[in-house]
Short mmCIF file of C-alpha atoms and ligand atoms in Angstrom, two decimals:
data_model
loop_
_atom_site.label_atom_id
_atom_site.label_comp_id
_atom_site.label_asym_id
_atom_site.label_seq_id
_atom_site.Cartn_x
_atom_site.Cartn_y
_atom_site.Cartn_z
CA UNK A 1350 93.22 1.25 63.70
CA UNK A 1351 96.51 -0.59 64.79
CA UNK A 1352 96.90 -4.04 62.14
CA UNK A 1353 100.65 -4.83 63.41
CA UNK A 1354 101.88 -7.72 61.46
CA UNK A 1355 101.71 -11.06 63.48
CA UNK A 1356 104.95 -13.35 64.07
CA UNK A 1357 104.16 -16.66 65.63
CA UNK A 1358 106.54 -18.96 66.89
CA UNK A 1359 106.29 -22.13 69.34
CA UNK A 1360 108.57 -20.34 71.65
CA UNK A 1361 111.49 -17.80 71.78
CA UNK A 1362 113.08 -18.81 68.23
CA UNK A 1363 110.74 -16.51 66.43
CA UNK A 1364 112.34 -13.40 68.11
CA UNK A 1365 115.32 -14.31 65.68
CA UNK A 1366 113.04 -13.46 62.82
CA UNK A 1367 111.15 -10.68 64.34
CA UNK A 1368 114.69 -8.97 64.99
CA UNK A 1369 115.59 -9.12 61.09
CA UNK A 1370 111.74 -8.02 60.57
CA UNK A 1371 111.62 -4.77 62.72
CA UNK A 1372 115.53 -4.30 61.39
CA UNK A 1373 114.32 -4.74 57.91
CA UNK A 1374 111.05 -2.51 58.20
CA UNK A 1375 111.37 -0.71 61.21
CA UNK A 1376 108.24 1.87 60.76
CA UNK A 1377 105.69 -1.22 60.61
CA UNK A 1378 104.06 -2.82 63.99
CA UNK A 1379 104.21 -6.29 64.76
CA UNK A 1380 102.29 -8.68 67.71
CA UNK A 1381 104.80 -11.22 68.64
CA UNK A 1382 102.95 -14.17 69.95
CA UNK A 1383 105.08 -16.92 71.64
CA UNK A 1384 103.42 -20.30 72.54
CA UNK A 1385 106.01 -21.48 74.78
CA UNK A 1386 103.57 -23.15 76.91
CA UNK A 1387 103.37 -25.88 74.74
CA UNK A 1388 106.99 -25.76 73.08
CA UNK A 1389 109.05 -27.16 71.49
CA UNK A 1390 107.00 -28.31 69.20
CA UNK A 1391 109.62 -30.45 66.89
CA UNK A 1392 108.76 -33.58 67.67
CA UNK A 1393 104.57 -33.12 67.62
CA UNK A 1394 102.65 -34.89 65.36
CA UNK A 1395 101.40 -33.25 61.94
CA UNK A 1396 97.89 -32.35 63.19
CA UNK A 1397 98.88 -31.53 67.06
CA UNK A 1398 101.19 -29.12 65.30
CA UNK A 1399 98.40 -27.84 62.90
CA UNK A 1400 95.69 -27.18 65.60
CA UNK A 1401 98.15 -25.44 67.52
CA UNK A 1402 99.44 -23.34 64.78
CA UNK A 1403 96.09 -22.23 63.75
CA UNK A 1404 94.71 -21.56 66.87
CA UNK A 1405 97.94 -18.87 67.15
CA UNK A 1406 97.14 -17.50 64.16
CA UNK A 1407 93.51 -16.96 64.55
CA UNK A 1408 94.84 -15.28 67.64
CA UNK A 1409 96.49 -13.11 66.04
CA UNK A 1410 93.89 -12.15 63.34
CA UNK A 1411 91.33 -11.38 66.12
CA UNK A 1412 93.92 -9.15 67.96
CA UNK A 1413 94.39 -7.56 64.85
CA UNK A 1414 96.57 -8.88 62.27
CA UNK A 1415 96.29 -8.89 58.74
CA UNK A 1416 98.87 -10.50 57.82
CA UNK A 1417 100.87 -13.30 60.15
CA UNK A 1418 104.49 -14.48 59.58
CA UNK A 1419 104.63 -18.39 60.64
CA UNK A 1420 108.36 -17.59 62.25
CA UNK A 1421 108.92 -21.16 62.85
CA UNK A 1422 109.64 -23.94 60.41
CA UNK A 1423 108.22 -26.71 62.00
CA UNK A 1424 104.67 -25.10 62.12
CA UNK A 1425 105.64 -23.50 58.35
CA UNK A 1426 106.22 -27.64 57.30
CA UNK A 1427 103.56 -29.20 58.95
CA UNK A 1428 101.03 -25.98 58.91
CA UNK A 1429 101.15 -23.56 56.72
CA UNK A 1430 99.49 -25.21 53.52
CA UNK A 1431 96.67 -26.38 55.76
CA UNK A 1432 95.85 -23.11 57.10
CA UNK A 1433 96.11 -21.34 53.55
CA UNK A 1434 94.41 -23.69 51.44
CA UNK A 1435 91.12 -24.23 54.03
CA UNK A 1436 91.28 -22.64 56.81
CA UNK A 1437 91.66 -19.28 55.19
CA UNK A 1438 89.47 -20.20 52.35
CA UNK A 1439 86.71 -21.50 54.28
CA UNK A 1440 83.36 -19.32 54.71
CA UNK A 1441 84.62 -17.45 58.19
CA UNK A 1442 81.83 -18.36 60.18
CA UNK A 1443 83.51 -22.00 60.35
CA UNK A 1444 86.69 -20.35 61.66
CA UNK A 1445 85.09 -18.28 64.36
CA UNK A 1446 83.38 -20.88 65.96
CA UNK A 1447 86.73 -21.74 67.65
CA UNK A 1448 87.30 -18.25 68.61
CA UNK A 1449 85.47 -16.36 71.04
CA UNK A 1450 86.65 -12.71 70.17
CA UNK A 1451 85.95 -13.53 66.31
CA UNK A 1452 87.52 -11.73 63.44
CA UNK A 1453 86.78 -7.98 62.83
CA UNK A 1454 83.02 -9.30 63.29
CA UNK A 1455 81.73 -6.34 61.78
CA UNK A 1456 82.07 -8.22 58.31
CA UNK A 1457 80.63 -10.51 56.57
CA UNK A 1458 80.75 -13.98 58.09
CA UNK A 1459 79.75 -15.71 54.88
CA UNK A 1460 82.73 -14.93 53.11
CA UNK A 1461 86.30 -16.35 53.44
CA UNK A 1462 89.36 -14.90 55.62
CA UNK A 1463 91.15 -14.85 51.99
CA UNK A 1464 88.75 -12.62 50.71
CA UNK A 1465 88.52 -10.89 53.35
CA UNK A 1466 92.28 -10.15 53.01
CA UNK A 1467 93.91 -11.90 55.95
CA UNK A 1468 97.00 -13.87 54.69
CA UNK A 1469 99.54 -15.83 56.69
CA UNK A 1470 103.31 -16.53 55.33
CA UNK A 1471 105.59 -19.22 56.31
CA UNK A 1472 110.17 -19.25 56.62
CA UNK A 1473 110.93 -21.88 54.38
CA UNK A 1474 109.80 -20.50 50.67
CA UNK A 1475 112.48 -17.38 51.31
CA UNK A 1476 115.30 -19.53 52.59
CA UNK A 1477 114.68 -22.03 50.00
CA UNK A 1478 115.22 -19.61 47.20
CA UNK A 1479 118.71 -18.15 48.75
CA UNK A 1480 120.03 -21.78 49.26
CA UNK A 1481 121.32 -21.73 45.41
CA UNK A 1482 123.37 -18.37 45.17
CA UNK A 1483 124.95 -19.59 48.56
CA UNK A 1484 126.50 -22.85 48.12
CA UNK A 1485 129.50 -23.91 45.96
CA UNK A 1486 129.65 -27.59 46.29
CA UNK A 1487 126.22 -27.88 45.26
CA UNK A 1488 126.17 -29.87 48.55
CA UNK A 1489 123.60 -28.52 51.28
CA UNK A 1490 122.95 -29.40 55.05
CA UNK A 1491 119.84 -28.47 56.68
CA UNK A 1492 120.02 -28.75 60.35
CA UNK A 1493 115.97 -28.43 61.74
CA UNK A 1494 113.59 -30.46 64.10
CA UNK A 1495 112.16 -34.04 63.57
CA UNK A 1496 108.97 -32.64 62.65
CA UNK A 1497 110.77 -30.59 59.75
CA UNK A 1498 113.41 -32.58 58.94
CA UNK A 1499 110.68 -35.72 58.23
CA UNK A 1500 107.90 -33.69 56.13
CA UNK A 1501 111.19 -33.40 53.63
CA UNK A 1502 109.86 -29.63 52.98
CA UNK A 1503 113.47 -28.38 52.55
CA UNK A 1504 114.65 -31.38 49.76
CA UNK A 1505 111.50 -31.06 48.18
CA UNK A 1506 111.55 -27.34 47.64
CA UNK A 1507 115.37 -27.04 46.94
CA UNK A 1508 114.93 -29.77 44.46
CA UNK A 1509 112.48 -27.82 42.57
CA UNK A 1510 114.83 -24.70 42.27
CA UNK A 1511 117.44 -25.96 42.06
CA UNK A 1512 117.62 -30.07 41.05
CA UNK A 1513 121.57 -29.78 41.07
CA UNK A 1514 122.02 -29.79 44.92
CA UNK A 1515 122.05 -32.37 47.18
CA UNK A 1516 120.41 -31.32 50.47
CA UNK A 1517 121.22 -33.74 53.82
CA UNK A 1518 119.00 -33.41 56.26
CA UNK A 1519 119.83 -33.90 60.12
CA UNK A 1520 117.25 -33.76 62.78
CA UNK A 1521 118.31 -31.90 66.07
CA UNK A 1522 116.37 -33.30 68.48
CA UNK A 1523 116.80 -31.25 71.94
CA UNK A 1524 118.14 -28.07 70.33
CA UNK A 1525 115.21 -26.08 70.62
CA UNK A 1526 114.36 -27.69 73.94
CA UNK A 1527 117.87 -26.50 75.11
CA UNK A 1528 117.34 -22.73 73.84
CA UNK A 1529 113.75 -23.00 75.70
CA UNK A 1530 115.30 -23.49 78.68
CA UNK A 1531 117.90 -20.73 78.75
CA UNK A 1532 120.70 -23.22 78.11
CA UNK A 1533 121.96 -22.13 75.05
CA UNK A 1534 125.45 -20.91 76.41
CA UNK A 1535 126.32 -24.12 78.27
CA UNK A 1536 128.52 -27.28 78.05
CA UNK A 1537 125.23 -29.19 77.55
CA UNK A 1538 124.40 -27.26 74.73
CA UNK A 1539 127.74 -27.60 72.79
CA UNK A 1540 127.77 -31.50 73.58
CA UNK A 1541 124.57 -31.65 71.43
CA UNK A 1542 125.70 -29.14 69.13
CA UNK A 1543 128.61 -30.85 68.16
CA UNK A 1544 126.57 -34.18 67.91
CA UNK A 1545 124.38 -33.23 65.50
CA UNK A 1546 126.81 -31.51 63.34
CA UNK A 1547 129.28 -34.54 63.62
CA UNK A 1548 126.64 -37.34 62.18
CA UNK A 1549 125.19 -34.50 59.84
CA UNK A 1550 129.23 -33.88 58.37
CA UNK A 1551 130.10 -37.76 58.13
CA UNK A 1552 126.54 -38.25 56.09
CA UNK A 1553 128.16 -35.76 53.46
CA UNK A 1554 131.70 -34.13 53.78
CA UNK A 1555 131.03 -32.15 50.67
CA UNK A 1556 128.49 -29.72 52.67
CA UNK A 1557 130.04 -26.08 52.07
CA UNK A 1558 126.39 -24.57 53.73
CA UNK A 1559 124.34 -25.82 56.64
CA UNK A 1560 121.14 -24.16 56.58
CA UNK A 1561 119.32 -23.30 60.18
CA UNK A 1562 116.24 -24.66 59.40
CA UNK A 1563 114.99 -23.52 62.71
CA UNK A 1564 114.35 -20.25 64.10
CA UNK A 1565 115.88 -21.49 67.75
CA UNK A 1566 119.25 -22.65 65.89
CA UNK A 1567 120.71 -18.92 65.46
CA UNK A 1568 120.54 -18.63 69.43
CA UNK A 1569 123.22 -21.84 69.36
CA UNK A 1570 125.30 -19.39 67.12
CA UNK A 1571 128.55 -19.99 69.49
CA UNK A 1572 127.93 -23.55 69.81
CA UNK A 1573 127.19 -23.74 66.01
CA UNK A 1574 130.98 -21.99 65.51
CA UNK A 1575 132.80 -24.17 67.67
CA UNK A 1576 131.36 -27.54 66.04
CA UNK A 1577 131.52 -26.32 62.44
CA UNK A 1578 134.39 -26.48 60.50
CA UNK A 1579 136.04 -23.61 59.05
CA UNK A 1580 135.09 -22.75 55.63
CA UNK A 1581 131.85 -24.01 55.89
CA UNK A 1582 128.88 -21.30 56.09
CA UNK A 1583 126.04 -21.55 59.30
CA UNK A 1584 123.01 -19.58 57.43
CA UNK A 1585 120.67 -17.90 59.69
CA UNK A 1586 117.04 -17.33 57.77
CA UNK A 1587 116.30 -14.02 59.08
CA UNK A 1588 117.58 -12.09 56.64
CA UNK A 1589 116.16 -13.97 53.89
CA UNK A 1590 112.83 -14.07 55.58
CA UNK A 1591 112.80 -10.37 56.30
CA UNK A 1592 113.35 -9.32 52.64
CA UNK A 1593 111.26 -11.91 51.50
CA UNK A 1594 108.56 -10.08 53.29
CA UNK A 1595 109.32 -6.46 52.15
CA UNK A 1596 109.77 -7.77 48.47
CA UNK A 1597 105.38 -9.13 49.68
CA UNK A 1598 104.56 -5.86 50.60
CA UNK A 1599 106.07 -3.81 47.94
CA UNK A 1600 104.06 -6.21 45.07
CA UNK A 1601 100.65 -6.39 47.06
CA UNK A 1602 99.82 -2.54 48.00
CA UNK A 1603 96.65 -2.76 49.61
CA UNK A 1604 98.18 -5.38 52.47
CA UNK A 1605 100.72 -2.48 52.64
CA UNK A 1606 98.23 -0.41 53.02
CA UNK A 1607 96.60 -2.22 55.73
CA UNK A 1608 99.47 -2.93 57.85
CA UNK A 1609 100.26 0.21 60.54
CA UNK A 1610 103.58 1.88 60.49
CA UNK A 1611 103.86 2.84 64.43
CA UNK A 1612 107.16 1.30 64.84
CA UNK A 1613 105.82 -0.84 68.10
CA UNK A 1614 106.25 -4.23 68.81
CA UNK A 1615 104.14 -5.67 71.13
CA UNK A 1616 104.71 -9.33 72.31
CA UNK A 1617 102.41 -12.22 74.05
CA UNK A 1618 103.35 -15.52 75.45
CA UNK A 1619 101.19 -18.60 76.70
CA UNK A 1620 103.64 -18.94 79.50
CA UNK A 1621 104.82 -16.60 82.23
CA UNK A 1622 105.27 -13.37 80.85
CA UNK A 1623 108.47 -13.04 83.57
CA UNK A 1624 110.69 -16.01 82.34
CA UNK A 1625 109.72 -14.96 79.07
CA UNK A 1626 111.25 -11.12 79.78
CA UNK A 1627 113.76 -13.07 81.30
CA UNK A 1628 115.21 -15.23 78.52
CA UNK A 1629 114.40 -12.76 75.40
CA UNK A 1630 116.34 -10.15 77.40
CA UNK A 1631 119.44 -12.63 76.25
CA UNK A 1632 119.36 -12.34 73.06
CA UNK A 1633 117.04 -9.01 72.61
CA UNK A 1634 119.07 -5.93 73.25
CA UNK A 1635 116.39 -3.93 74.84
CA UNK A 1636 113.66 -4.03 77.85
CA UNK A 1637 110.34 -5.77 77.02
CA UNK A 1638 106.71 -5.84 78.12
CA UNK A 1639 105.31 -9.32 78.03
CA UNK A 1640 101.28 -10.06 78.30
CA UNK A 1641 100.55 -13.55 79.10
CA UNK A 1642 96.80 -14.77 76.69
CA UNK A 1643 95.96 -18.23 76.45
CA UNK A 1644 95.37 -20.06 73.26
N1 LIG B 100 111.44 -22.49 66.13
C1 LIG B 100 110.77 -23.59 65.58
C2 LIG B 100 111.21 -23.95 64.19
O1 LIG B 100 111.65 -23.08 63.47
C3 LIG B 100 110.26 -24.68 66.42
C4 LIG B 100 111.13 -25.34 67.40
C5 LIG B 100 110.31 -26.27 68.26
O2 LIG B 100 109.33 -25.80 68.84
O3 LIG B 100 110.67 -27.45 68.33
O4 LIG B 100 111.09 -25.08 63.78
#
């Protein structure tokens, strides 16, 4: 039986992290599920985002998945705990009430996703831990949505690892909304670019690393190198992410196990499948199928 891993993401800035994924472990299979219907998401409340997020994952567990990769930071902010500390512990009769194709209903509905061994992973734990070895300064920027930049997840968790840095956060509002709508090469786009990275520099001048805290922000890469200053880093989290996950699967054998090694990568979007083909095909060297499901 196929278990790809699942990658969810409120629109196209999830392919960023599936790329590092498949380059990362290439023999594994992976369901990329795109909800760009309803994105961006950034600027969505706490429990729009959460209902949203876990309908997408639940998705992806009935088509499947074992194991789902949250490849977006707003819904790993405002989501992820929620999902892993009741949804998935919850008796999964509860859960499948909301979804009509169930999960692998052969089992037992009494007992919990978790022990069942469905798990779901978020992007800003791996980034997080990187964010020490890369800065000098000890001064950090993280450039991310409203919804991410206000849940504080980033100053929090750097804090924790590393108390020594100061993080400045800068909300991008529009950035994501500008790479949804194919715009990311465009005058528009390096207006509000440059914007954003202007107020973020003259909150701290000391930032040596600005951390994408969004998977859409690598598509503004050229934007992103004509605003920033030389000698200051844009990180990407892909990478990070990607070996995050092999480091997962190489200390929990049995979800190893359970994932498939095809190589495929099948991908879904709430919107139409067409546009979708369309603007992956910019940044995604190769020729895609697209399947439009709803949520
Ligand atoms: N790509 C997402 C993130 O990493 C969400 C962008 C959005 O939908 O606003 O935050």
């Amino acid at each position: 039986m196929m278990t790809p891993i699942g990658v969810f993401d409120s629109g196209y800035g999830g392919l960023t992290i599936l790329q590092q994924l498949r380059h990362r472990l290439p023999t594994r299979d992976f369901i990329y599920l795109g909800d760009n219907a309803r994105a961006p998401y950034g600027s969505r409340s706490f429990d729009v985002v959460y209902e949203f997020t876990r309908e997408a994952v639940m998705k992806l567990f009935s088509m499947g998945c074992r194991l789902v990769i949250l490849g977006c930071n707003t819904a790993s902010a405002k989501a992820l705990r929620t999902i892993q500390q009741n949804d998935l512990t919850q008796p999964c009769s509860n859960i499948l009430a909301h979804d009509s194709e169930g999960v692998d209903a052969g089992q037992d509905k009494a007992e919990s996703l978790e022990k069942q061994g469905y798990r779901v992973l978020g992007v800003i734990r791996p980034t997080v831990e990187v964010v020490g070895s890369l800065t000098k300064t000890r001064h950090v920027g993280i450039v991310a949505t409203e919804g991410t930049i206000r849940s504080r997840s980033y100053s929090l968790e750097i804090s924790k690892l590393n108390p020594d840095i100061k993080v400045t956060g800068q909300a991008c509002p529009l950035w994501a909304a500008i790479v949804e709508a194919g715009e990311a090469e465009s005058e528009g786009a390096d207006y509000f670019v440059s914007k954003r990275i202007h107020q973020l520099l003259s909150k701290d001048p000391q930032i040596d690393t600005i951390i994408l805290g969004c998977t859409h922000y690598p598509l503004l890469m050229n934007a992103l190198r004509k605003a920033v200053p030389p000698g200051i880093h844009i990180v990407p989290q892909g990478e990070y992410v990607a070996a995050a996950l092999e480091d997962y699967l190489n200390r929990h054998a049995d979800m190893a196990r359970a994932c498939s090694e095809g190589g495929t990568v099948t991908y879904y979007t709430t919107e139409s499948p067409g546009r979708f083909k369309e603007c992956a095909a910019m940044f995604l060297n190769e020729d895609i199928e697209v399947t439009k499901i709803k949520l």
